[in-house]
Amino acid sequence: MEIWLDTALILVVLLGLFMTGSNRLGAIIQIFGLQSVVLGIVPFLMYFSKIEIHIVFVSLVAIVLKGFLMPYFLFWAIRHVSIRREVSPLIGFGTTLFLSGLLIAGSFILSSRLVFPGPAISDFIIPASFSTIMMGFLLLISRAKAITQVVGYLVMENGIFLFALLLLEKTPLLVEMGILLDVFVGALVMGIVVNHISDQFEHTDTSHLTVLRD
Amino acid sequence: MLFVLIVVPFIMAGLVFILPNKRTGILLFIATALFHLSCVISFWKETPQAQWQNYLSLDVLGLLILSIISALFVVVSFYLIAYLKKEEDRSVRLFLICLLVFLSTTTLVTVSRHLGLLWIAVEATTFFSAILINFHRAPQGIEATWKFLLICSVGIALALLGTLFMAVAATNIKSLLLEELLSHASSLDVSWLKLSVIFLLVGYGTKMGLVPMHSWKPDTYGEAPGPVGALMSGALTSCAFLSILRVGQICHQAGQMAFFQSIMLLLGMLSLFVASIFILGQTDFKRMLGYSSIEHMGILALGIGLGGTGFYGSLYHMLNNAFAKGLMFLVAGNLYRQYKTSRAKDIKGVLHSYPWTGVLLLAGFLCVTGFPPFGTFFSELMILNAAIMGKHYWFAALFVLFLAVIFIGISKIILRMALGVPQDKSLDHPQHESIYMIIPPVILGLIVLMLGIYMPACVHEALQTASAIFEGQ
Amino acid sequence: MGPTISALMSILLHLSVILVFSPFILGVIGKTKAFFAGRWGPPVVQPYYDILKLLRKGSVYSTMTTWIFRAAPMIAMAAILAAGILMPFAGLKAPVQFWGDVVLFAYLFGLARFFMVLAALDTGSSFEGMGASREMTFSCLSEVALFLNFTVLALISKSLSLSGLIGGDVSLLWHVLGPALTLVVISFFLILLCENSRIPVDDPATHLELTMIHEVMVLDHSGVDFAYILYGSAVKLFILGSFLISIILPFKTQNVFMDTAVYLSGMTGLAVVIGVIESAMARLRLNRVPYLLISAVILAVFAFIITLVRGGS
């Protein structure tokens, strides 16, 4: 079982990597959906020996909400956007890829320094979660298109969700649901705002939103 | 009772959704706000029962902030009668629904005793306030909404990470209920606790508007309509401050108060510094209020960071600031309705054309900059006292310097707006001002005045109990 | 027979195996592409006919070229064959192995590439020069990835000899270090595509000089020289492919014939996969190729990190 868990976690990080290197909006959203689905399977793999209804429920909700509903909704939000190709990121693709590699290495180093009290189910969970958070953050700050920034935020939340899985047995169901729902509603609101942006400005390039300044 | 208090605004929001008439919507809104206020007043007399296995319960800190929220909502609800007069039904409906849910979620923040539930509530407030910002449907409004959403969402995500780290630190305690954490605080893992505190302070500090996570504040407060600005700067920032205070509580019990206070000092001084620089030369009235909000949040952080009488001063200042800002933003709403702009140079001679608004403008100016006999003066004095008593002379000196600079900046804008001759000839004689747009800000101003001149015994007691939470070991 | 003679015999056996089987791979690739295009295509043994045809032809040399132009194809072929001697195939052990021969392996290919580039520059034509510069740029990145992959494998097998790296023990570690090895395989496959100028890095069938990389470098060679170049690229593909197959397929059964059969089917499978990729994908824009190679580097780095973390337990 352990090797499947490792594979899933590594796949999550790799998908995050592909996202930072991709320049097509559609591809980014689809990869995010795939990453969420893989992430939804991780609780099963982690708690294989002690499955309860609570864990199954969290997995299912995560897969349905983030793996299918969210991408569908994001595609709806950009249906008016005719140009689906992202402008080059602020620091260029090569640098972004290189930086992602550095961040992944950095997360591994960082997590080797943190001593996790209690049973750490796999050596890869904390590094994978930190890497995903950092790559989501990188995606958020280095891209100009509004939808990509939303996806970056969602990837960050994916990473945080992965970290939260370590505490799944102790966290009450209510809190898990609340977190998932909050993220979903957040993405909803963001999608609506992106829609407004594209209606107002006929593009979703946030580098043009510079009217308010001191 | 607590559960009812959270759910009723939610149900009312549903009702407003079903009934499209603007009038009924506003009436429902006022009814909800009054109901909320009456519940809160009853809580002052008798603490309500804890509910949901101690997930929801009201302590004195929560009660203080709940009162702020309730009072602001009632005042704003009456203000909206006149403010929303010319708006169309559909946008008013969305506005009221979001405001009601906002009331619900901020109430949830004050009563939640579980750190996870607290996070959920704060995150929920972010989204619903975001929808409220772009009420006037301007392109800059969208820009402000986008920046607010993105920056606050990232901040809140970091706060979630901090909450998770706290859960890791509390592995032996196996619960994130505040009661459990406080009673077993000595068994918290120190390194994970410190990591968690940093992330929580950055995350909730973003909501509060502390530097360097403040960049959304001037834009958002600049574009949001007056009443929304009043609620955000009064209620929302206080909720964020409450979350930070909860972190402080845990740190205090775990013996890490010095660590917590040093970060608060740093954030407080930075906020004061940045606010003072950017207030000089502001051209937009509401943006200036945004920076003023950053300044006051800095003062709150400074108070907590200094300790001693600073705790009392900080909580006292929180009360004063909420109502003072509420007053100022409602005045800003008035000015927007009257002059159709919030650019300071387009507004002149307010005292002449709209005498009541002019007086309120000047009164608000005195409140916000900390002039006696308004409460803000006394709370700032208390914090200054804490600095000097604690032998932090440099902090005291810088504090006074920044306050002086901010005073100069604000006075330049406001005095120019209030005094002088109106530009437009048609505004030469006093215009009509709706009573609903005058009485609510007057009430808020009177509250700040009362807090300064004569503080009710129950409030004083509450503040003392609250500050005692942080003192002593 | 003395040890020297048996060593010589084993080298000759190794070389003949390589020389006999490598054009076959090219043939399979061509057949697969034809199949995808709905044609019958040339027979699988077509590359052999091509090479024989070229060997019978005469060469034309430009007056601008020097001895480098004439010598380069031979040197390249020799270097590649020398690298082949270091490489163990199924059942056959490598005739030459010593500690650190991985480095020699990589740099023999580098030597071959170096002389091809010199020959291209020697012609003085701008087309060849353009191809040469592109080739060198991409090889910089692919060598980094190659060495990183070698590092990961060395970490796993604790040996710096090519025979040790893929001696067969590596395949058995799949169920422990599966993810890391998968990453190494993917990364190495990308390097394979780059080194052998396959799609998506370069199109071997293009006629547009501005889009060629490898093809344009050898534009001026003809006759026997061109035969050597064609043969050399076939051998290179064969050698790198068998490295990849050794990682993917375990062949330590005791039966030599079983091993060889598995190995050959693996190579054929690899050729089919390359053919499928050539038919299904288009060539990447030139400025996107570095990103592909950087991805290969990052995959190798990631595999390295995973091995460090997992290998400790």
PDB file of C-alpha atoms in Angstrom, chain B residues 95-207:
ATOM      1  CA  PHE B  95     -26.975  43.882  -1.034  1.00  0.00           C
ATOM      2  CA  LEU B  96     -29.304  43.101   1.855  1.00  0.00           C
ATOM      3  CA  ILE B  97     -28.861  39.352   1.528  1.00  0.00           C
ATOM      4  CA  CYS B  98     -25.107  39.683   1.692  1.00  0.00           C
ATOM      5  CA  LEU B  99     -25.331  42.067   4.634  1.00  0.00           C
ATOM      6  CA  LEU B 100     -27.530  39.661   6.557  1.00  0.00           C
ATOM      7  CA  VAL B 101     -25.246  36.711   5.912  1.00  0.00           C
ATOM      8  CA  PHE B 102     -22.354  38.973   6.880  1.00  0.00           C
ATOM      9  CA  LEU B 103     -24.118  39.604  10.203  1.00  0.00           C
ATOM     10  CA  SER B 104     -24.555  35.884  10.642  1.00  0.00           C
ATOM     11  CA  THR B 105     -20.940  35.037   9.981  1.00  0.00           C
ATOM     12  CA  THR B 106     -19.466  37.815  12.103  1.00  0.00           C
ATOM     13  CA  THR B 107     -21.667  36.684  14.983  1.00  0.00           C
ATOM     14  CA  LEU B 108     -20.312  33.185  14.458  1.00  0.00           C
ATOM     15  CA  VAL B 109     -16.762  34.536  14.754  1.00  0.00           C
ATOM     16  CA  THR B 110     -17.492  36.025  18.157  1.00  0.00           C
ATOM     17  CA  VAL B 111     -19.067  32.918  19.636  1.00  0.00           C
ATOM     18  CA  SER B 112     -16.955  30.104  18.228  1.00  0.00           C
ATOM     19  CA  ARG B 113     -14.694  28.378  20.704  1.00  0.00           C
ATOM     20  CA  HIS B 114     -13.101  26.002  18.257  1.00  0.00           C
ATOM     21  CA  LEU B 115     -10.199  27.320  16.209  1.00  0.00           C
ATOM     22  CA  GLY B 116     -11.386  25.482  13.116  1.00  0.00           C
ATOM     23  CA  LEU B 117     -14.882  26.919  13.390  1.00  0.00           C
ATOM     24  CA  LEU B 118     -13.360  30.357  13.930  1.00  0.00           C
ATOM     25  CA  TRP B 119     -11.456  29.996  10.692  1.00  0.00           C
ATOM     26  CA  ILE B 120     -14.514  28.920   8.763  1.00  0.00           C
ATOM     27  CA  ALA B 121     -16.433  31.939  10.037  1.00  0.00           C
ATOM     28  CA  VAL B 122     -13.674  34.431   9.187  1.00  0.00           C
ATOM     29  CA  GLU B 123     -13.278  32.927   5.720  1.00  0.00           C
ATOM     30  CA  ALA B 124     -17.012  33.166   5.145  1.00  0.00           C
ATOM     31  CA  THR B 125     -17.014  36.860   6.065  1.00  0.00           C
ATOM     32  CA  THR B 126     -14.375  37.468   3.385  1.00  0.00           C
ATOM     33  CA  PHE B 127     -16.551  36.244   0.569  1.00  0.00           C
ATOM     34  CA  PHE B 128     -19.717  37.984   1.517  1.00  0.00           C
ATOM     35  CA  SER B 129     -18.026  41.294   2.133  1.00  0.00           C
ATOM     36  CA  ALA B 130     -16.334  40.973  -1.262  1.00  0.00           C
ATOM     37  CA  ILE B 131     -19.707  40.915  -2.987  1.00  0.00           C
ATOM     38  CA  LEU B 132     -20.697  44.057  -1.132  1.00  0.00           C
ATOM     39  CA  ILE B 133     -17.741  46.111  -2.296  1.00  0.00           C
ATOM     40  CA  ASN B 134     -18.735  46.599  -5.883  1.00  0.00           C
ATOM     41  CA  PHE B 135     -22.206  47.906  -5.153  1.00  0.00           C
ATOM     42  CA  HIS B 136     -21.790  50.947  -7.372  1.00  0.00           C
ATOM     43  CA  ARG B 137     -20.628  48.823 -10.302  1.00  0.00           C
ATOM     44  CA  ALA B 138     -17.631  50.893 -11.291  1.00  0.00           C
ATOM     45  CA  PRO B 139     -14.532  49.506 -13.028  1.00  0.00           C
ATOM     46  CA  GLN B 140     -12.392  50.554 -10.078  1.00  0.00           C
ATOM     47  CA  GLY B 141     -14.852  48.695  -7.894  1.00  0.00           C
ATOM     48  CA  ILE B 142     -14.058  45.472  -9.690  1.00  0.00           C
ATOM     49  CA  GLU B 143     -10.367  46.104  -9.321  1.00  0.00           C
ATOM     50  CA  ALA B 144     -10.821  46.715  -5.595  1.00  0.00           C
ATOM     51  CA  THR B 145     -12.954  43.592  -5.233  1.00  0.00           C
ATOM     52  CA  TRP B 146     -10.414  41.464  -7.034  1.00  0.00           C
ATOM     53  CA  LYS B 147      -7.499  42.679  -4.919  1.00  0.00           C
ATOM     54  CA  PHE B 148      -9.512  42.232  -1.734  1.00  0.00           C
ATOM     55  CA  LEU B 149     -10.579  38.704  -2.670  1.00  0.00           C
ATOM     56  CA  LEU B 150      -7.182  37.524  -3.718  1.00  0.00           C
ATOM     57  CA  ILE B 151      -5.127  39.033  -0.919  1.00  0.00           C
ATOM     58  CA  CYS B 152      -7.566  38.128   1.835  1.00  0.00           C
ATOM     59  CA  SER B 153      -8.078  34.614   0.497  1.00  0.00           C
ATOM     60  CA  VAL B 154      -4.365  33.957   0.460  1.00  0.00           C
ATOM     61  CA  GLY B 155      -4.100  35.398   3.958  1.00  0.00           C
ATOM     62  CA  ILE B 156      -6.906  33.216   5.199  1.00  0.00           C
ATOM     63  CA  ALA B 157      -5.343  30.173   3.559  1.00  0.00           C
ATOM     64  CA  LEU B 158      -2.177  30.879   5.541  1.00  0.00           C
ATOM     65  CA  ALA B 159      -4.318  31.212   8.658  1.00  0.00           C
ATOM     66  CA  LEU B 160      -5.714  27.753   7.924  1.00  0.00           C
ATOM     67  CA  LEU B 161      -2.203  26.406   7.708  1.00  0.00           C
ATOM     68  CA  GLY B 162      -1.505  28.074  11.041  1.00  0.00           C
ATOM     69  CA  THR B 163      -4.592  26.444  12.530  1.00  0.00           C
ATOM     70  CA  LEU B 164      -3.381  23.054  11.294  1.00  0.00           C
ATOM     71  CA  PHE B 165       0.040  23.668  12.790  1.00  0.00           C
ATOM     72  CA  MET B 166      -1.684  24.481  16.062  1.00  0.00           C
ATOM     73  CA  ALA B 167      -3.493  21.167  15.823  1.00  0.00           C
ATOM     74  CA  VAL B 168      -0.129  19.468  15.380  1.00  0.00           C
ATOM     75  CA  ALA B 169       1.262  21.367  18.360  1.00  0.00           C
ATOM     76  CA  ALA B 170      -1.743  20.133  20.319  1.00  0.00           C
ATOM     77  CA  THR B 171      -1.295  16.451  19.440  1.00  0.00           C
ATOM     78  CA  ASN B 172      -1.360  15.535  23.089  1.00  0.00           C
ATOM     79  CA  ILE B 173      -4.471  17.549  23.707  1.00  0.00           C
ATOM     80  CA  LYS B 174      -6.317  16.104  20.694  1.00  0.00           C
ATOM     81  CA  SER B 175      -8.694  19.008  20.377  1.00  0.00           C
ATOM     82  CA  LEU B 176      -8.775  22.516  19.026  1.00  0.00           C
ATOM     83  CA  LEU B 177     -11.377  23.746  21.473  1.00  0.00           C
ATOM     84  CA  LEU B 178     -10.141  26.883  23.130  1.00  0.00           C
ATOM     85  CA  GLU B 179     -11.006  25.624  26.607  1.00  0.00           C
ATOM     86  CA  GLU B 180      -8.911  22.492  26.137  1.00  0.00           C
ATOM     87  CA  LEU B 181      -6.025  24.377  24.603  1.00  0.00           C
ATOM     88  CA  LEU B 182      -5.967  26.914  27.407  1.00  0.00           C
ATOM     89  CA  SER B 183      -6.132  24.430  30.246  1.00  0.00           C
ATOM     90  CA  HIS B 184      -3.438  22.149  28.806  1.00  0.00           C
ATOM     91  CA  ALA B 185      -1.364  24.878  27.231  1.00  0.00           C
ATOM     92  CA  SER B 186       1.845  23.743  28.877  1.00  0.00           C
ATOM     93  CA  SER B 187       1.804  20.519  26.869  1.00  0.00           C
ATOM     94  CA  LEU B 188       1.833  22.325  23.540  1.00  0.00           C
ATOM     95  CA  ASP B 189       4.863  21.602  21.404  1.00  0.00           C
ATOM     96  CA  VAL B 190       6.794  24.874  21.416  1.00  0.00           C
ATOM     97  CA  SER B 191       8.326  24.874  17.934  1.00  0.00           C
ATOM     98  CA  TRP B 192       5.065  23.934  16.221  1.00  0.00           C
ATOM     99  CA  LEU B 193       3.273  26.496  18.403  1.00  0.00           C
ATOM    100  CA  LYS B 194       5.621  29.255  17.301  1.00  0.00           C
ATOM    101  CA  LEU B 195       5.282  28.253  13.662  1.00  0.00           C
ATOM    102  CA  SER B 196       1.532  28.223  14.062  1.00  0.00           C
ATOM    103  CA  VAL B 197       1.500  31.656  15.734  1.00  0.00           C
ATOM    104  CA  ILE B 198       3.465  33.190  12.884  1.00  0.00           C
ATOM    105  CA  PHE B 199       1.106  31.842  10.250  1.00  0.00           C
ATOM    106  CA  LEU B 200      -1.989  32.743  12.250  1.00  0.00           C
ATOM    107  CA  LEU B 201      -0.766  36.287  12.813  1.00  0.00           C
ATOM    108  CA  VAL B 202       0.058  36.740   9.137  1.00  0.00           C
ATOM    109  CA  GLY B 203      -3.262  35.239   8.088  1.00  0.00           C
ATOM    110  CA  TYR B 204      -5.576  37.039  10.473  1.00  0.00           C
ATOM    111  CA  GLY B 205      -3.386  40.134  10.249  1.00  0.00           C
ATOM    112  CA  THR B 206      -4.241  40.266   6.551  1.00  0.00           C
ATOM    113  CA  LYS B 207      -7.906  40.440   7.483  1.00  0.00           C
TER     114      LYS B 207
END
